[in-house]
Amino acid sequence: MLNKNRFIGTRSFIAVLLCGCLSALILSACGGEKADLVDMKKTSVDGKWAVIWEDRTYAIFCVVSKKDCGEQVGYVDGDKDDRISEYKGYPAEEWLVSWLPMDGGAMLLKEQSVTEIPDGLEAEY
């Protein structure tokens, strides 16, 4: 009887340990900061606020909702609260969204070479 209880206790310990390891793995995959976020540089284009990402320059275009923000791709000048995200449904090579967590809105940024403007958008700046 003693050996059977020891076997059950060992199985329970292994099951708890396995669940704990899996939980830690899942939580670490969902949370935390992405290691591949890009530190973009702030600049000015024709007097407008802009950011530089690699060889592309994105100038402020119009106000959009934070609901339009896709996956975060970077931040501005080392400030991890000044976030840059993809614009949902559009390529990051053409459009980005700049936003702050404590702010209500977001600013759409257009890459300088883009000539086709999506329906419903109009330059405000």
Short mmCIF file of N, CA and C in Angstrom, two decimals:
data_model
loop_
_atom_site.label_atom_id
_atom_site.label_comp_id
_atom_site.label_asym_id
_atom_site.label_seq_id
_atom_site.Cartn_x
_atom_site.Cartn_y
_atom_site.Cartn_z
N MET A 1 0.82 -1.20 0.00
CA MET A 1 0.00 0.00 0.00
C MET A 1 0.86 1.26 0.00
N LEU A 2 1.96 1.24 0.71
CA LEU A 2 2.84 2.39 0.79
C LEU A 2 3.44 2.72 -0.57
N ASN A 3 3.84 1.71 -1.34
CA ASN A 3 4.42 1.95 -2.67
C ASN A 3 3.39 2.54 -3.63
N LYS A 4 2.15 2.09 -3.52
CA LYS A 4 1.09 2.61 -4.39
C LYS A 4 0.85 4.10 -4.10
N ASN A 5 0.82 4.50 -2.84
CA ASN A 5 0.63 5.91 -2.47
C ASN A 5 1.81 6.76 -2.95
N ARG A 6 3.01 6.21 -2.84
CA ARG A 6 4.20 6.93 -3.30
C ARG A 6 4.12 7.13 -4.80
N PHE A 7 3.67 6.12 -5.56
CA PHE A 7 3.52 6.22 -7.01
C PHE A 7 2.50 7.29 -7.38
N ILE A 8 1.36 7.31 -6.68
CA ILE A 8 0.33 8.31 -6.93
C ILE A 8 0.84 9.70 -6.60
N GLY A 9 1.57 9.84 -5.49
CA GLY A 9 2.14 11.12 -5.11
C GLY A 9 3.15 11.62 -6.14
N THR A 10 3.96 10.74 -6.67
CA THR A 10 4.94 11.11 -7.69
C THR A 10 4.25 11.54 -8.97
N ARG A 11 3.21 10.83 -9.38
CA ARG A 11 2.45 11.19 -10.58
C ARG A 11 1.79 12.55 -10.40
N SER A 12 1.23 12.80 -9.23
CA SER A 12 0.60 14.09 -8.96
C SER A 12 1.63 15.22 -9.01
N PHE A 13 2.79 14.98 -8.43
CA PHE A 13 3.86 15.97 -8.44
C PHE A 13 4.29 16.29 -9.87
N ILE A 14 4.47 15.27 -10.68
CA ILE A 14 4.88 15.46 -12.08
C ILE A 14 3.81 16.22 -12.85
N ALA A 15 2.54 15.89 -12.61
CA ALA A 15 1.43 16.57 -13.30
C ALA A 15 1.39 18.06 -12.92
N VAL A 16 1.55 18.36 -11.64
CA VAL A 16 1.55 19.75 -11.18
C VAL A 16 2.75 20.49 -11.76
N LEU A 17 3.90 19.87 -11.75
CA LEU A 17 5.11 20.48 -12.30
C LEU A 17 4.95 20.76 -13.79
N LEU A 18 4.41 19.83 -14.52
CA LEU A 18 4.19 20.00 -15.96
C LEU A 18 3.19 21.12 -16.23
N CYS A 19 2.11 21.18 -15.47
CA CYS A 19 1.12 22.27 -15.64
C CYS A 19 1.76 23.62 -15.33
N GLY A 20 2.58 23.69 -14.30
CA GLY A 20 3.26 24.92 -13.95
C GLY A 20 4.20 25.39 -15.05
N CYS A 21 4.95 24.45 -15.60
CA CYS A 21 5.87 24.80 -16.70
C CYS A 21 5.11 25.28 -17.94
N LEU A 22 4.04 24.60 -18.29
CA LEU A 22 3.24 25.01 -19.44
C LEU A 22 2.60 26.37 -19.22
N SER A 23 2.11 26.61 -18.02
CA SER A 23 1.51 27.92 -17.71
C SER A 23 2.54 29.03 -17.83
N ALA A 24 3.73 28.81 -17.31
CA ALA A 24 4.80 29.82 -17.41
C ALA A 24 5.16 30.08 -18.86
N LEU A 25 5.22 29.05 -19.67
CA LEU A 25 5.55 29.20 -21.08
C LEU A 25 4.48 30.00 -21.81
N ILE A 26 3.23 29.69 -21.55
CA ILE A 26 2.13 30.40 -22.20
C ILE A 26 2.11 31.86 -21.79
N LEU A 27 2.26 32.15 -20.50
CA LEU A 27 2.25 33.53 -20.03
C LEU A 27 3.43 34.33 -20.58
N SER A 28 4.58 33.72 -20.69
CA SER A 28 5.73 34.46 -21.22
C SER A 28 5.58 34.72 -22.71
N ALA A 29 4.89 33.86 -23.43
CA ALA A 29 4.68 34.07 -24.86
C ALA A 29 3.66 35.17 -25.12
N CYS A 30 2.68 35.33 -24.24
CA CYS A 30 1.62 36.32 -24.44
C CYS A 30 1.99 37.69 -23.93
N GLY A 31 2.79 37.78 -22.92
CA GLY A 31 3.09 39.07 -22.31
C GLY A 31 4.48 39.54 -22.64
N GLY A 32 4.80 40.67 -22.06
CA GLY A 32 6.15 41.17 -22.22
C GLY A 32 6.32 41.99 -23.48
N GLU A 33 7.50 42.50 -23.62
CA GLU A 33 7.82 43.37 -24.74
C GLU A 33 8.45 42.56 -25.86
N LYS A 34 8.09 42.91 -27.08
CA LYS A 34 8.67 42.25 -28.23
C LYS A 34 10.12 42.70 -28.37
N ALA A 35 11.00 41.77 -28.63
CA ALA A 35 12.41 42.09 -28.74
C ALA A 35 12.75 42.78 -30.06
N ASP A 36 11.88 42.67 -31.06
CA ASP A 36 12.21 43.19 -32.38
C ASP A 36 11.56 44.54 -32.69
N LEU A 37 11.13 45.29 -31.68
CA LEU A 37 10.58 46.62 -31.92
C LEU A 37 11.69 47.56 -32.37
N VAL A 38 11.36 48.42 -33.32
CA VAL A 38 12.35 49.32 -33.92
C VAL A 38 12.28 50.69 -33.24
N ASP A 39 13.43 51.23 -32.91
CA ASP A 39 13.52 52.59 -32.37
C ASP A 39 13.61 53.54 -33.56
N MET A 40 12.49 54.16 -33.92
CA MET A 40 12.44 55.06 -35.07
C MET A 40 12.83 56.47 -34.66
N LYS A 41 13.30 57.23 -35.59
CA LYS A 41 13.77 58.59 -35.32
C LYS A 41 12.75 59.63 -35.76
N LYS A 42 12.50 60.61 -34.89
CA LYS A 42 11.58 61.71 -35.20
C LYS A 42 12.31 62.72 -36.08
N THR A 43 11.59 63.29 -37.04
CA THR A 43 12.14 64.31 -37.92
C THR A 43 11.02 65.26 -38.33
N SER A 44 11.31 66.13 -39.25
CA SER A 44 10.31 67.07 -39.76
C SER A 44 10.39 67.07 -41.29
N VAL A 45 9.21 67.04 -41.92
CA VAL A 45 9.12 67.09 -43.39
C VAL A 45 8.14 68.20 -43.74
N ASP A 46 8.63 69.23 -44.42
CA ASP A 46 7.79 70.38 -44.78
C ASP A 46 7.05 70.95 -43.57
N GLY A 47 7.73 70.98 -42.44
CA GLY A 47 7.14 71.52 -41.22
C GLY A 47 6.20 70.57 -40.50
N LYS A 48 6.07 69.34 -41.00
CA LYS A 48 5.19 68.35 -40.38
C LYS A 48 6.03 67.34 -39.60
N TRP A 49 5.46 66.87 -38.49
CA TRP A 49 6.08 65.82 -37.69
C TRP A 49 6.16 64.56 -38.55
N ALA A 50 7.27 63.84 -38.46
CA ALA A 50 7.48 62.63 -39.25
C ALA A 50 8.41 61.68 -38.50
N VAL A 51 8.44 60.42 -38.95
CA VAL A 51 9.39 59.45 -38.42
C VAL A 51 10.13 58.79 -39.57
N ILE A 52 11.34 58.34 -39.26
CA ILE A 52 12.15 57.62 -40.25
C ILE A 52 12.28 56.18 -39.78
N TRP A 53 11.96 55.26 -40.69
CA TRP A 53 12.12 53.83 -40.43
C TRP A 53 12.89 53.26 -41.61
N GLU A 54 14.09 52.80 -41.34
CA GLU A 54 15.01 52.32 -42.37
C GLU A 54 15.19 53.42 -43.41
N ASP A 55 14.85 53.17 -44.66
CA ASP A 55 15.04 54.18 -45.70
C ASP A 55 13.74 54.90 -46.05
N ARG A 56 12.70 54.74 -45.22
CA ARG A 56 11.40 55.35 -45.50
C ARG A 56 11.10 56.45 -44.49
N THR A 57 10.44 57.52 -44.97
CA THR A 57 10.02 58.62 -44.12
C THR A 57 8.50 58.71 -44.14
N TYR A 58 7.90 58.73 -42.96
CA TYR A 58 6.45 58.77 -42.81
C TYR A 58 6.06 60.11 -42.17
N ALA A 59 5.24 60.88 -42.86
CA ALA A 59 4.80 62.18 -42.34
C ALA A 59 3.36 62.07 -41.82
N ILE A 60 3.04 62.91 -40.86
CA ILE A 60 1.70 62.93 -40.27
C ILE A 60 0.67 63.22 -41.36
N PHE A 61 -0.45 62.50 -41.33
CA PHE A 61 -1.46 62.63 -42.38
C PHE A 61 -2.83 63.03 -41.82
N CYS A 62 -3.34 62.25 -40.86
CA CYS A 62 -4.65 62.57 -40.28
C CYS A 62 -4.83 61.81 -38.96
N VAL A 63 -5.89 62.17 -38.25
CA VAL A 63 -6.23 61.50 -36.99
C VAL A 63 -7.05 60.25 -37.30
N VAL A 64 -6.75 59.16 -36.60
CA VAL A 64 -7.53 57.93 -36.73
C VAL A 64 -7.81 57.39 -35.32
N SER A 65 -8.66 56.40 -35.25
CA SER A 65 -8.99 55.76 -33.98
C SER A 65 -7.91 54.77 -33.59
N LYS A 66 -7.72 54.58 -32.30
CA LYS A 66 -6.79 53.55 -31.83
C LYS A 66 -7.25 52.17 -32.26
N LYS A 67 -8.53 52.03 -32.57
CA LYS A 67 -9.05 50.75 -33.04
C LYS A 67 -8.43 50.37 -34.38
N ASP A 68 -7.88 51.36 -35.09
CA ASP A 68 -7.25 51.12 -36.39
C ASP A 68 -5.80 50.67 -36.27
N CYS A 69 -5.29 50.62 -35.04
CA CYS A 69 -3.90 50.21 -34.83
C CYS A 69 -3.78 48.70 -34.94
N GLY A 70 -2.79 48.28 -35.70
CA GLY A 70 -2.47 46.86 -35.79
C GLY A 70 -1.36 46.53 -34.81
N GLU A 71 -0.52 45.61 -35.18
CA GLU A 71 0.59 45.17 -34.33
C GLU A 71 1.63 46.28 -34.18
N GLN A 72 2.12 46.44 -32.96
CA GLN A 72 3.15 47.44 -32.72
C GLN A 72 4.44 46.99 -33.39
N VAL A 73 5.08 47.93 -34.11
CA VAL A 73 6.34 47.64 -34.80
C VAL A 73 7.51 48.43 -34.25
N GLY A 74 7.22 49.48 -33.46
CA GLY A 74 8.31 50.28 -32.95
C GLY A 74 7.87 51.36 -31.98
N TYR A 75 8.80 52.26 -31.71
CA TYR A 75 8.58 53.41 -30.82
C TYR A 75 9.47 54.53 -31.33
N VAL A 76 9.32 55.73 -30.76
CA VAL A 76 10.01 56.90 -31.30
C VAL A 76 11.06 57.43 -30.31
N ASP A 77 12.26 57.63 -30.82
CA ASP A 77 13.37 58.25 -30.08
C ASP A 77 13.58 57.67 -28.69
N GLY A 78 13.52 56.36 -28.57
CA GLY A 78 13.79 55.70 -27.30
C GLY A 78 12.65 55.72 -26.30
N ASP A 79 11.55 56.40 -26.61
CA ASP A 79 10.40 56.49 -25.71
C ASP A 79 9.43 55.35 -26.02
N LYS A 80 9.46 54.31 -25.21
CA LYS A 80 8.65 53.12 -25.49
C LYS A 80 7.16 53.36 -25.31
N ASP A 81 6.77 54.52 -24.74
CA ASP A 81 5.35 54.87 -24.67
C ASP A 81 4.88 55.58 -25.94
N ASP A 82 5.78 56.09 -26.73
CA ASP A 82 5.46 56.76 -28.01
C ASP A 82 5.50 55.67 -29.08
N ARG A 83 4.38 54.99 -29.24
CA ARG A 83 4.34 53.74 -30.00
C ARG A 83 4.00 53.95 -31.48
N ILE A 84 4.57 53.08 -32.30
CA ILE A 84 4.29 53.05 -33.73
C ILE A 84 3.75 51.66 -34.06
N SER A 85 2.58 51.63 -34.71
CA SER A 85 1.95 50.37 -35.07
C SER A 85 1.62 50.35 -36.56
N GLU A 86 1.31 49.16 -37.02
CA GLU A 86 0.81 49.03 -38.39
C GLU A 86 -0.58 49.65 -38.44
N TYR A 87 -1.00 50.07 -39.63
CA TYR A 87 -2.37 50.55 -39.85
C TYR A 87 -3.14 49.37 -40.40
N LYS A 88 -4.16 48.93 -39.67
CA LYS A 88 -4.89 47.70 -40.00
C LYS A 88 -5.33 47.66 -41.46
N GLY A 89 -4.94 46.58 -42.12
CA GLY A 89 -5.37 46.35 -43.49
C GLY A 89 -4.49 46.98 -44.56
N TYR A 90 -3.43 47.67 -44.14
CA TYR A 90 -2.56 48.34 -45.12
C TYR A 90 -1.11 47.98 -44.82
N PRO A 91 -0.27 47.95 -45.86
CA PRO A 91 1.13 47.57 -45.64
C PRO A 91 1.90 48.62 -44.84
N ALA A 92 2.76 48.13 -43.95
CA ALA A 92 3.57 49.02 -43.12
C ALA A 92 4.56 49.82 -43.97
N GLU A 93 4.84 49.39 -45.16
CA GLU A 93 5.73 50.14 -46.04
C GLU A 93 5.06 51.43 -46.52
N GLU A 94 3.73 51.53 -46.36
CA GLU A 94 2.99 52.71 -46.82
C GLU A 94 2.37 53.52 -45.70
N TRP A 95 1.86 52.86 -44.67
CA TRP A 95 1.11 53.53 -43.60
C TRP A 95 1.53 53.02 -42.23
N LEU A 96 1.64 53.92 -41.27
CA LEU A 96 1.88 53.57 -39.87
C LEU A 96 0.97 54.42 -39.00
N VAL A 97 0.80 54.02 -37.75
CA VAL A 97 0.00 54.78 -36.79
C VAL A 97 0.86 55.08 -35.58
N SER A 98 0.87 56.34 -35.17
CA SER A 98 1.59 56.77 -33.98
C SER A 98 0.57 57.01 -32.88
N TRP A 99 0.85 56.48 -31.66
CA TRP A 99 -0.11 56.65 -30.57
C TRP A 99 0.59 56.53 -29.22
N LEU A 100 -0.06 57.13 -28.23
CA LEU A 100 0.40 57.05 -26.84
C LEU A 100 -0.64 56.28 -26.04
N PRO A 101 -0.23 55.43 -25.09
CA PRO A 101 -1.19 54.64 -24.32
C PRO A 101 -2.21 55.47 -23.54
N MET A 102 -1.78 56.64 -23.03
CA MET A 102 -2.68 57.43 -22.20
C MET A 102 -3.52 58.42 -23.00
N ASP A 103 -3.31 58.46 -24.29
CA ASP A 103 -3.99 59.39 -25.17
C ASP A 103 -5.20 58.70 -25.81
N GLY A 104 -6.21 59.46 -26.22
CA GLY A 104 -7.41 58.88 -26.79
C GLY A 104 -7.31 58.55 -28.27
N GLY A 105 -6.56 59.33 -29.03
CA GLY A 105 -6.51 59.14 -30.46
C GLY A 105 -5.18 58.66 -30.95
N ALA A 106 -5.07 58.59 -32.26
CA ALA A 106 -3.84 58.15 -32.90
C ALA A 106 -3.65 58.96 -34.18
N MET A 107 -2.40 59.08 -34.60
CA MET A 107 -2.08 59.83 -35.81
C MET A 107 -1.63 58.87 -36.89
N LEU A 108 -2.27 58.98 -38.05
CA LEU A 108 -1.88 58.16 -39.19
C LEU A 108 -0.70 58.82 -39.89
N LEU A 109 0.30 58.00 -40.20
CA LEU A 109 1.50 58.48 -40.88
C LEU A 109 1.57 57.86 -42.27
N LYS A 110 1.81 58.68 -43.28
CA LYS A 110 1.88 58.22 -44.68
C LYS A 110 3.32 58.28 -45.15
N GLU A 111 3.78 57.21 -45.77
CA GLU A 111 5.11 57.20 -46.35
C GLU A 111 5.13 58.17 -47.51
N GLN A 112 6.21 58.91 -47.67
CA GLN A 112 6.28 60.01 -48.64
C GLN A 112 5.95 59.63 -50.08
N SER A 113 6.29 58.44 -50.50
CA SER A 113 6.08 58.06 -51.90
C SER A 113 4.66 57.58 -52.20
N VAL A 114 3.82 57.42 -51.19
CA VAL A 114 2.45 56.92 -51.39
C VAL A 114 1.61 57.97 -52.09
N THR A 115 0.93 57.55 -53.18
CA THR A 115 0.06 58.46 -53.92
C THR A 115 -1.40 58.04 -53.86
N GLU A 116 -1.67 56.76 -53.60
CA GLU A 116 -3.05 56.28 -53.52
C GLU A 116 -3.52 56.35 -52.07
N ILE A 117 -4.55 57.16 -51.84
CA ILE A 117 -5.08 57.35 -50.50
C ILE A 117 -6.33 56.48 -50.34
N PRO A 118 -6.41 55.69 -49.28
CA PRO A 118 -7.60 54.84 -49.06
C PRO A 118 -8.88 55.67 -48.95
N ASP A 119 -9.99 55.09 -49.39
CA ASP A 119 -11.30 55.76 -49.29
C ASP A 119 -11.58 56.12 -47.84
N GLY A 120 -12.14 57.30 -47.66
CA GLY A 120 -12.52 57.77 -46.33
C GLY A 120 -11.41 58.53 -45.60
N LEU A 121 -10.21 58.54 -46.17
CA LEU A 121 -9.12 59.28 -45.54
C LEU A 121 -8.86 60.57 -46.29
N GLU A 122 -8.56 61.61 -45.53
CA GLU A 122 -8.27 62.91 -46.12
C GLU A 122 -7.16 63.57 -45.33
N ALA A 123 -6.22 64.17 -46.03
CA ALA A 123 -5.11 64.83 -45.36
C ALA A 123 -5.61 65.96 -44.47
N GLU A 124 -5.20 65.94 -43.20
CA GLU A 124 -5.56 66.99 -42.26
C GLU A 124 -4.37 67.88 -41.93
N TYR A 125 -3.20 67.45 -42.34
CA TYR A 125 -1.99 68.19 -41.99
C TYR A 125 -1.16 68.44 -43.23
#
